[in-house]
PDB file of C-alpha atoms in Angstrom:
ATOM      1  CA  PRO A  12      12.765 -10.580  38.864  1.00  0.00           C
ATOM      2  CA  SER A  13      15.954 -11.026  35.905  1.00  0.00           C
ATOM      3  CA  MET A  14      14.976 -12.446  32.260  1.00  0.00           C
ATOM      4  CA  SER A  15      16.190 -15.738  32.785  1.00  0.00           C
ATOM      5  CA  SER A  16      14.207 -16.247  36.283  1.00  0.00           C
ATOM      6  CA  LEU A  17      10.493 -16.307  33.841  1.00  0.00           C
ATOM      7  CA  THR A  18       8.982 -19.077  33.754  1.00  0.00           C
ATOM      8  CA  LEU A  19       5.960 -20.399  32.307  1.00  0.00           C
ATOM      9  CA  ASP A  20       3.272 -22.185  33.144  1.00  0.00           C
ATOM     10  CA  ALA A  21       1.520 -25.164  30.634  1.00  0.00           C
ATOM     11  CA  ALA A  22      -0.574 -23.054  28.767  1.00  0.00           C
ATOM     12  CA  SER A  23       1.228 -22.921  25.275  1.00  0.00           C
ATOM     13  CA  ALA A  24       2.940 -27.229  25.935  1.00  0.00           C
ATOM     14  CA  GLY A  25       6.400 -25.794  25.318  1.00  0.00           C
ATOM     15  CA  PRO A  26       9.038 -25.589  27.565  1.00  0.00           C
ATOM     16  CA  HIS A  27       7.856 -24.229  31.386  1.00  0.00           C
ATOM     17  CA  ASP A  28      11.140 -20.992  30.603  1.00  0.00           C
ATOM     18  CA  LEU A  29      10.563 -18.424  28.844  1.00  0.00           C
ATOM     19  CA  ASP A  30      15.151 -18.932  28.072  1.00  0.00           C
ATOM     20  CA  GLN A  31      14.262 -22.577  27.268  1.00  0.00           C
ATOM     21  CA  TRP A  32      11.150 -21.402  24.711  1.00  0.00           C
ATOM     22  CA  GLN A  33      13.701 -19.144  23.167  1.00  0.00           C
ATOM     23  CA  ARG A  34      15.864 -21.810  21.901  1.00  0.00           C
ATOM     24  CA  GLY A  35      13.578 -23.758  21.206  1.00  0.00           C
ATOM     25  CA  CYS A  36      12.001 -20.297  18.935  1.00  0.00           C
ATOM     26  CA  GLU A  37      14.820 -20.380  16.893  1.00  0.00           C
ATOM     27  CA  ALA A  38      15.454 -23.631  16.247  1.00  0.00           C
ATOM     28  CA  ALA A  39      11.984 -24.257  15.453  1.00  0.00           C
ATOM     29  CA  CYS A  40      12.707 -20.828  12.551  1.00  0.00           C
ATOM     30  CA  GLU A  41      15.963 -23.163  11.216  1.00  0.00           C
ATOM     31  CA  GLU A  42      13.340 -26.192  10.893  1.00  0.00           C
ATOM     32  CA  ALA A  43      10.658 -24.315   9.332  1.00  0.00           C
ATOM     33  CA  LEU A  44      13.058 -22.602   6.565  1.00  0.00           C
ATOM     34  CA  THR A  45      13.458 -26.091   5.060  1.00  0.00           C
ATOM     35  CA  TRP A  46      10.004 -27.220   4.622  1.00  0.00           C
ATOM     36  CA  PRO A  47       8.522 -26.526   0.830  1.00  0.00           C
ATOM     37  CA  VAL A  48       7.096 -23.517   0.112  1.00  0.00           C
ATOM     38  CA  TRP A  49       3.109 -23.334  -0.671  1.00  0.00           C
ATOM     39  CA  LYS A  50       3.422 -20.230  -2.195  1.00  0.00           C
ATOM     40  CA  THR A  51       5.074 -17.167  -2.350  1.00  0.00           C
ATOM     41  CA  THR A  52       3.511 -13.405  -2.532  1.00  0.00           C
ATOM     42  CA  ALA A  53       4.197 -11.010  -5.151  1.00  0.00           C
ATOM     43  CA  SER A  54       6.926  -9.589  -3.278  1.00  0.00           C
ATOM     44  CA  GLY A  55       8.784 -12.523  -2.446  1.00  0.00           C
ATOM     45  CA  ALA A  56       7.984 -13.665   0.651  1.00  0.00           C
ATOM     46  CA  ARG A  57       7.551 -17.536   1.394  1.00  0.00           C
ATOM     47  CA  VAL A  58       5.268 -19.157   2.589  1.00  0.00           C
ATOM     48  CA  SER A  59       4.287 -23.038   4.358  1.00  0.00           C
ATOM     49  CA  SER A  60       3.341 -24.153   7.194  1.00  0.00           C
ATOM     50  CA  GLY A  61       4.577 -28.011   9.017  1.00  0.00           C
ATOM     51  CA  PHE A  62       5.467 -30.500  12.209  1.00  0.00           C
ATOM     52  CA  ILE A  63       7.439 -27.984  13.524  1.00  0.00           C
ATOM     53  CA  SER A  64       9.806 -31.724  15.556  1.00  0.00           C
ATOM     54  CA  GLY A  65       7.726 -32.800  18.930  1.00  0.00           C
ATOM     55  CA  THR A  66       4.328 -30.917  18.257  1.00  0.00           C
ATOM     56  CA  ARG A  67       1.577 -32.201  16.900  1.00  0.00           C
ATOM     57  CA  ILE A  68      -0.669 -28.704  15.761  1.00  0.00           C
ATOM     58  CA  ARG A  69       0.248 -27.351  12.540  1.00  0.00           C
ATOM     59  CA  SER A  70       2.443 -24.339  12.579  1.00  0.00           C
ATOM     60  CA  MET A  71       2.306 -21.068   9.627  1.00  0.00           C
ATOM     61  CA  PHE A  72       5.396 -19.644   8.516  1.00  0.00           C
ATOM     62  CA  TRP A  73       5.783 -17.090   6.567  1.00  0.00           C
ATOM     63  CA  VAL A  74       9.662 -15.779   5.714  1.00  0.00           C
ATOM     64  CA  GLN A  75      10.492 -12.796   3.336  1.00  0.00           C
ATOM     65  CA  GLU A  76      13.159 -10.108   2.891  1.00  0.00           C
ATOM     66  CA  LEU A  77      13.503  -6.039   2.973  1.00  0.00           C
ATOM     67  CA  PRO A  78      15.329  -3.727   3.398  1.00  0.00           C
ATOM     68  CA  ALA A  79      18.778  -4.053   6.554  1.00  0.00           C
ATOM     69  CA  GLU A  80      17.562   0.159   6.835  1.00  0.00           C
ATOM     70  CA  LYS A  81      14.256  -1.198   8.031  1.00  0.00           C
ATOM     71  CA  GLU A  82      14.737  -3.035  11.367  1.00  0.00           C
ATOM     72  CA  ALA A  83      13.770  -0.451  13.378  1.00  0.00           C
ATOM     73  CA  ARG A  84      10.550   0.006  11.318  1.00  0.00           C
ATOM     74  CA  VAL A  85      10.043  -3.765  11.480  1.00  0.00           C
ATOM     75  CA  LYS A  86      10.899  -4.461  15.266  1.00  0.00           C
ATOM     76  CA  SER A  87       8.264  -1.125  16.608  1.00  0.00           C
ATOM     77  CA  LEU A  88       5.539  -3.510  14.228  1.00  0.00           C
ATOM     78  CA  ILE A  89       6.131  -6.194  16.159  1.00  0.00           C
ATOM     79  CA  PHE A  90       7.273  -4.948  20.123  1.00  0.00           C
ATOM     80  CA  PRO A  91       6.228  -2.672  21.852  1.00  0.00           C
ATOM     81  CA  LEU A  92       2.467  -3.605  22.292  1.00  0.00           C
ATOM     82  CA  ALA A  93       0.871   0.021  21.826  1.00  0.00           C
ATOM     83  CA  GLU A  94       2.571   0.537  18.099  1.00  0.00           C
ATOM     84  CA  VAL A  95       1.618  -3.478  17.029  1.00  0.00           C
ATOM     85  CA  GLY A  96      -1.613  -2.259  18.087  1.00  0.00           C
ATOM     86  CA  ARG A  97      -1.747   0.314  16.424  1.00  0.00           C
ATOM     87  CA  ASN A  98      -0.349  -0.843  13.541  1.00  0.00           C
ATOM     88  CA  ALA A  99      -2.341  -4.744  13.103  1.00  0.00           C
ATOM     89  CA  PRO A 100      -5.347  -3.694  11.273  1.00  0.00           C
ATOM     90  CA  GLN A 101      -3.211  -2.616   8.098  1.00  0.00           C
ATOM     91  CA  TRP A 102      -1.567  -6.836   7.504  1.00  0.00           C
ATOM     92  CA  ASP A 103      -4.436  -8.724   9.647  1.00  0.00           C
ATOM     93  CA  ALA A 104      -7.305  -8.860   8.787  1.00  0.00           C
ATOM     94  CA  THR A 105      -8.800 -10.528  12.009  1.00  0.00           C
ATOM     95  CA  PHE A 106      -7.600  -8.766  14.152  1.00  0.00           C
ATOM     96  CA  GLN A 107      -9.923  -6.292  16.381  1.00  0.00           C
ATOM     97  CA  GLY A 108      -8.069  -4.954  19.224  1.00  0.00           C
ATOM     98  CA  ALA A 109      -4.944  -6.057  22.214  1.00  0.00           C
ATOM     99  CA  ASP A 110      -4.592  -3.723  25.445  1.00  0.00           C
ATOM    100  CA  VAL A 111      -1.074  -4.679  28.460  1.00  0.00           C
ATOM    101  CA  VAL A 112      -2.589  -6.076  31.350  1.00  0.00           C
ATOM    102  CA  ALA A 113      -1.308  -4.376  34.122  1.00  0.00           C
ATOM    103  CA  THR A 114       0.313  -6.840  36.495  1.00  0.00           C
ATOM    104  CA  ASP A 115       0.340  -6.219  40.146  1.00  0.00           C
ATOM    105  CA  SER A 116       4.030  -7.875  40.953  1.00  0.00           C
ATOM    106  CA  PRO A 117       7.158  -6.094  37.626  1.00  0.00           C
ATOM    107  CA  LEU A 118       7.882  -7.912  34.693  1.00  0.00           C
ATOM    108  CA  PRO A 119      11.167  -8.088  33.366  1.00  0.00           C
ATOM    109  CA  ASP A 120      12.673  -5.440  31.032  1.00  0.00           C
ATOM    110  CA  GLY A 121      11.100  -6.441  26.900  1.00  0.00           C
ATOM    111  CA  VAL A 122       8.130  -8.264  28.595  1.00  0.00           C
ATOM    112  CA  GLU A 123       4.261  -7.084  28.041  1.00  0.00           C
ATOM    113  CA  LEU A 124       1.363  -9.140  29.547  1.00  0.00           C
ATOM    114  CA  VAL A 125      -1.042  -9.111  26.586  1.00  0.00           C
ATOM    115  CA  LYS A 126      -4.478  -9.736  25.742  1.00  0.00           C
ATOM    116  CA  TRP A 127      -5.619  -9.241  21.971  1.00  0.00           C
ATOM    117  CA  ARG A 128      -8.887 -10.332  19.924  1.00  0.00           C
ATOM    118  CA  PHE A 129      -9.795 -11.399  16.836  1.00  0.00           C
ATOM    119  CA  LYS A 130     -12.214 -12.451  14.927  1.00  0.00           C
ATOM    120  CA  ALA A 131     -12.246 -16.448  13.330  1.00  0.00           C
ATOM    121  CA  SER A 132     -15.563 -16.289  11.602  1.00  0.00           C
ATOM    122  CA  PRO A 133     -17.752 -18.354  10.854  1.00  0.00           C
ATOM    123  CA  LEU A 134     -16.796 -19.601  14.071  1.00  0.00           C
ATOM    124  CA  SER A 135     -16.971 -17.367  17.457  1.00  0.00           C
ATOM    125  CA  LYS A 136     -14.599 -14.358  18.737  1.00  0.00           C
ATOM    126  CA  ARG A 137     -11.370 -15.435  19.970  1.00  0.00           C
ATOM    127  CA  ASP A 138      -9.339 -14.098  21.939  1.00  0.00           C
ATOM    128  CA  LEU A 139      -5.069 -15.238  23.556  1.00  0.00           C
ATOM    129  CA  LEU A 140      -3.175 -13.863  26.789  1.00  0.00           C
ATOM    130  CA  TYR A 141      -0.311 -14.090  26.279  1.00  0.00           C
ATOM    131  CA  LEU A 142       3.166 -12.618  27.330  1.00  0.00           C
ATOM    132  CA  LEU A 143       5.140 -10.380  24.646  1.00  0.00           C
ATOM    133  CA  ALA A 144       8.965 -11.091  24.730  1.00  0.00           C
ATOM    134  CA  TRP A 145      11.435  -8.844  22.615  1.00  0.00           C
ATOM    135  CA  ARG A 146      15.503 -10.568  22.961  1.00  0.00           C
ATOM    136  CA  PRO A 147      18.639 -10.535  21.644  1.00  0.00           C
ATOM    137  CA  LEU A 148      19.708 -13.587  19.919  1.00  0.00           C
ATOM    138  CA  THR A 149      20.975 -16.440  22.350  1.00  0.00           C
ATOM    139  CA  SER A 150      24.329 -16.398  19.523  1.00  0.00           C
ATOM    140  CA  GLY A 151      24.609 -12.415  19.680  1.00  0.00           C
ATOM    141  CA  ALA A 152      24.153 -12.333  16.181  1.00  0.00           C
ATOM    142  CA  ALA A 153      22.273  -8.809  15.300  1.00  0.00           C
ATOM    143  CA  GLY A 154      18.603  -8.888  15.113  1.00  0.00           C
ATOM    144  CA  GLY A 155      15.904 -10.040  17.593  1.00  0.00           C
ATOM    145  CA  ILE A 156      13.407 -12.657  18.340  1.00  0.00           C
ATOM    146  CA  ALA A 157       9.363 -11.600  19.796  1.00  0.00           C
ATOM    147  CA  LEU A 158       8.097 -15.169  21.776  1.00  0.00           C
ATOM    148  CA  TYR A 159       4.554 -14.914  22.216  1.00  0.00           C
ATOM    149  CA  PRO A 160       3.793 -17.776  24.563  1.00  0.00           C
ATOM    150  CA  SER A 161       0.185 -18.027  26.072  1.00  0.00           C
ATOM    151  CA  VAL A 162      -0.046 -18.102  29.880  1.00  0.00           C
ATOM    152  CA  GLU A 163      -3.570 -19.936  30.965  1.00  0.00           C
ATOM    153  CA  SER A 164      -3.879 -16.846  33.774  1.00  0.00           C
ATOM    154  CA  TYR A 165      -0.660 -15.108  35.345  1.00  0.00           C
ATOM    155  CA  PRO A 166       0.459 -14.720  39.008  1.00  0.00           C
ATOM    156  CA  ASP A 167      -1.310 -11.283  41.247  1.00  0.00           C
ATOM    157  CA  THR A 168      -3.646 -10.689  37.941  1.00  0.00           C
ATOM    158  CA  SER A 169      -7.431 -11.538  37.903  1.00  0.00           C
ATOM    159  CA  VAL A 170      -7.450 -12.140  34.213  1.00  0.00           C
ATOM    160  CA  ARG A 171      -8.817 -14.577  32.170  1.00  0.00           C
ATOM    161  CA  GLY A 172      -9.135 -15.218  28.230  1.00  0.00           C
ATOM    162  CA  GLU A 173     -12.872 -15.695  27.631  1.00  0.00           C
ATOM    163  CA  THR A 174     -14.787 -12.960  28.431  1.00  0.00           C
ATOM    164  CA  GLY A 175     -18.517 -13.508  26.971  1.00  0.00           C
ATOM    165  CA  LYS A 176     -19.457 -14.677  23.861  1.00  0.00           C
ATOM    166  CA  ARG A 177     -15.861 -15.077  22.795  1.00  0.00           C
ATOM    167  CA  VAL A 178     -14.003 -18.261  23.146  1.00  0.00           C
ATOM    168  CA  ARG A 179     -10.276 -18.575  24.554  1.00  0.00           C
ATOM    169  CA  ALA A 180      -7.915 -19.822  21.809  1.00  0.00           C
ATOM    170  CA  TYR A 181      -3.931 -20.178  22.097  1.00  0.00           C
ATOM    171  CA  ASN A 182      -0.351 -19.492  20.975  1.00  0.00           C
ATOM    172  CA  MET A 183       1.905 -22.399  21.555  1.00  0.00           C
ATOM    173  CA  TYR A 184       5.352 -23.478  21.142  1.00  0.00           C
ATOM    174  CA  PRO A 185       7.191 -22.771  19.115  1.00  0.00           C
ATOM    175  CA  SER A 186       5.320 -18.909  17.726  1.00  0.00           C
ATOM    176  CA  CYS A 187       7.641 -16.042  17.437  1.00  0.00           C
ATOM    177  CA  ASP A 188       9.170 -13.577  15.018  1.00  0.00           C
ATOM    178  CA  ARG A 189      12.329 -13.298  14.149  1.00  0.00           C
ATOM    179  CA  ILE A 190      14.835 -10.509  12.897  1.00  0.00           C
ATOM    180  CA  THR A 191      18.465 -11.890  11.256  1.00  0.00           C
ATOM    181  CA  HIS A 192      21.097 -10.382   9.011  1.00  0.00           C
ATOM    182  CA  LEU A 193      21.655 -11.842   6.256  1.00  0.00           C
ATOM    183  CA  ALA A 194      25.138 -11.672   4.374  1.00  0.00           C
ATOM    184  CA  ASP A 195      23.546  -9.900   1.374  1.00  0.00           C
ATOM    185  CA  GLY A 196      22.835  -6.783   4.313  1.00  0.00           C
ATOM    186  CA  ARG A 197      19.090  -7.319   4.193  1.00  0.00           C
ATOM    187  CA  ILE A 198      17.365  -8.532   6.847  1.00  0.00           C
ATOM    188  CA  GLN A 199      14.419 -11.886   6.920  1.00  0.00           C
ATOM    189  CA  ILE A 200      11.430 -11.795   9.083  1.00  0.00           C
ATOM    190  CA  CYS A 201      10.365 -15.448  10.328  1.00  0.00           C
ATOM    191  CA  HIS A 202       6.759 -15.889  10.931  1.00  0.00           C
ATOM    192  CA  LEU A 203       6.382 -18.318  13.019  1.00  0.00           C
ATOM    193  CA  ILE A 204       3.185 -18.937  14.848  1.00  0.00           C
ATOM    194  CA  THR A 205       1.468 -22.001  16.068  1.00  0.00           C
ATOM    195  CA  SER A 206      -2.982 -22.010  17.592  1.00  0.00           C
ATOM    196  CA  ARG A 207      -4.963 -23.392  19.540  1.00  0.00           C
ATOM    197  CA  LEU A 208      -8.192 -21.553  18.380  1.00  0.00           C
ATOM    198  CA  GLY A 209     -10.121 -23.851  21.537  1.00  0.00           C
ATOM    199  CA  GLY A 210     -14.150 -23.688  21.838  1.00  0.00           C
ATOM    200  CA  CYS A 211     -15.381 -26.666  19.219  1.00  0.00           C
ATOM    201  CA  VAL A 212     -12.464 -26.231  17.158  1.00  0.00           C
ATOM    202  CA  PRO A 213     -10.145 -30.068  18.084  1.00  0.00           C
ATOM    203  CA  ASP A 214      -6.636 -29.285  17.214  1.00  0.00           C
ATOM    204  CA  TYR A 215      -6.810 -32.755  14.505  1.00  0.00           C
ATOM    205  CA  VAL A 216      -9.403 -30.344  13.093  1.00  0.00           C
ATOM    206  CA  TYR A 217      -7.420 -27.461  12.820  1.00  0.00           C
ATOM    207  CA  ASN A 218      -4.496 -29.034  11.006  1.00  0.00           C
ATOM    208  CA  THR A 219      -6.456 -30.689   8.207  1.00  0.00           C
ATOM    209  CA  ALA A 220     -10.099 -28.518   7.219  1.00  0.00           C
ATOM    210  CA  PHE A 221      -8.457 -25.607   8.733  1.00  0.00           C
ATOM    211  CA  ALA A 222      -5.225 -24.951   7.063  1.00  0.00           C
ATOM    212  CA  PRO A 223      -5.523 -24.083   3.609  1.00  0.00           C
ATOM    213  CA  SER A 224      -7.355 -20.974   4.660  1.00  0.00           C
ATOM    214  CA  VAL A 225      -5.360 -19.989   7.585  1.00  0.00           C
ATOM    215  CA  ARG A 226      -2.814 -20.633   5.278  1.00  0.00           C
ATOM    216  CA  SER A 227      -4.017 -18.522   2.629  1.00  0.00           C
ATOM    217  CA  ASN A 228      -4.511 -15.552   5.419  1.00  0.00           C
ATOM    218  CA  TYR A 229      -0.815 -15.876   6.256  1.00  0.00           C
ATOM    219  CA  ALA A 230      -0.506 -15.337   2.924  1.00  0.00           C
ATOM    220  CA  HIS A 231      -2.724 -12.294   2.347  1.00  0.00           C
ATOM    221  CA  GLU A 232      -0.734 -11.108   5.632  1.00  0.00           C
ATOM    222  CA  ALA A 233       3.414 -11.238   3.925  1.00  0.00           C
ATOM    223  CA  GLU A 234       2.369  -9.360   1.349  1.00  0.00           C
ATOM    224  CA  ALA A 235       0.405  -6.810   3.278  1.00  0.00           C
ATOM    225  CA  PHE A 236       3.698  -7.148   6.271  1.00  0.00           C
ATOM    226  CA  HIS A 237       5.296  -6.054   3.237  1.00  0.00           C
ATOM    227  CA  THR A 238       4.035  -3.865   1.792  1.00  0.00           C
ATOM    228  CA  HIS A 239       3.711  -1.458   5.195  1.00  0.00           C
ATOM    229  CA  VAL A 240       6.624  -1.764   5.918  1.00  0.00           C
ATOM    230  CA  LEU A 241       7.831   0.180   3.005  1.00  0.00           C
ATOM    231  CA  ARG A 242       5.402   3.031   3.364  1.00  0.00           C
TER     232      ARG A 242
END
């Protein structure tokens, strides 16, 4: 199938076509860049959170700049999953493991079906089932974007996200990592994630009571990611 033919189910509450999901995520990154900064980390990453227009779940966001010669390194930490999984423990303290799920029908180039496991202490551990897609920017400019739309299941597979006492969580719309080139020669990485924790945590509780601790986690992650890229 072509890249444009990939349709999405309703699990992520976003557009039902990956092309539209991408366009929306790129616009959402621009919107998130206008949010008030909650914290600036030691390396200069800015952390914030807010509601992207038309959404009802709080999105978490960090943005930082790195030398342009690190672009290939940064991309390898975003896609494909094999490299992401090897490196994620260096910046994501909640990470428990991830696998590419085989599908009976081939996915388009640059797309993987991923099962991601993470800790949500003191809650039950969580599972995500989502498509990981790496794509060029719609503008044709240098850089690229990784998209993370959750799917309830996937055609031709019997995979489900929840197993045993683990709870199904979701990457909601918009969720992405975007790399762009700045006029000063550096690259900018926008990390924008919208989460539904699922289980006993309704969205309004995540939006309010959980927001401070999640923002703190993002500040730690942004700083750790910066350190790991520069190693």
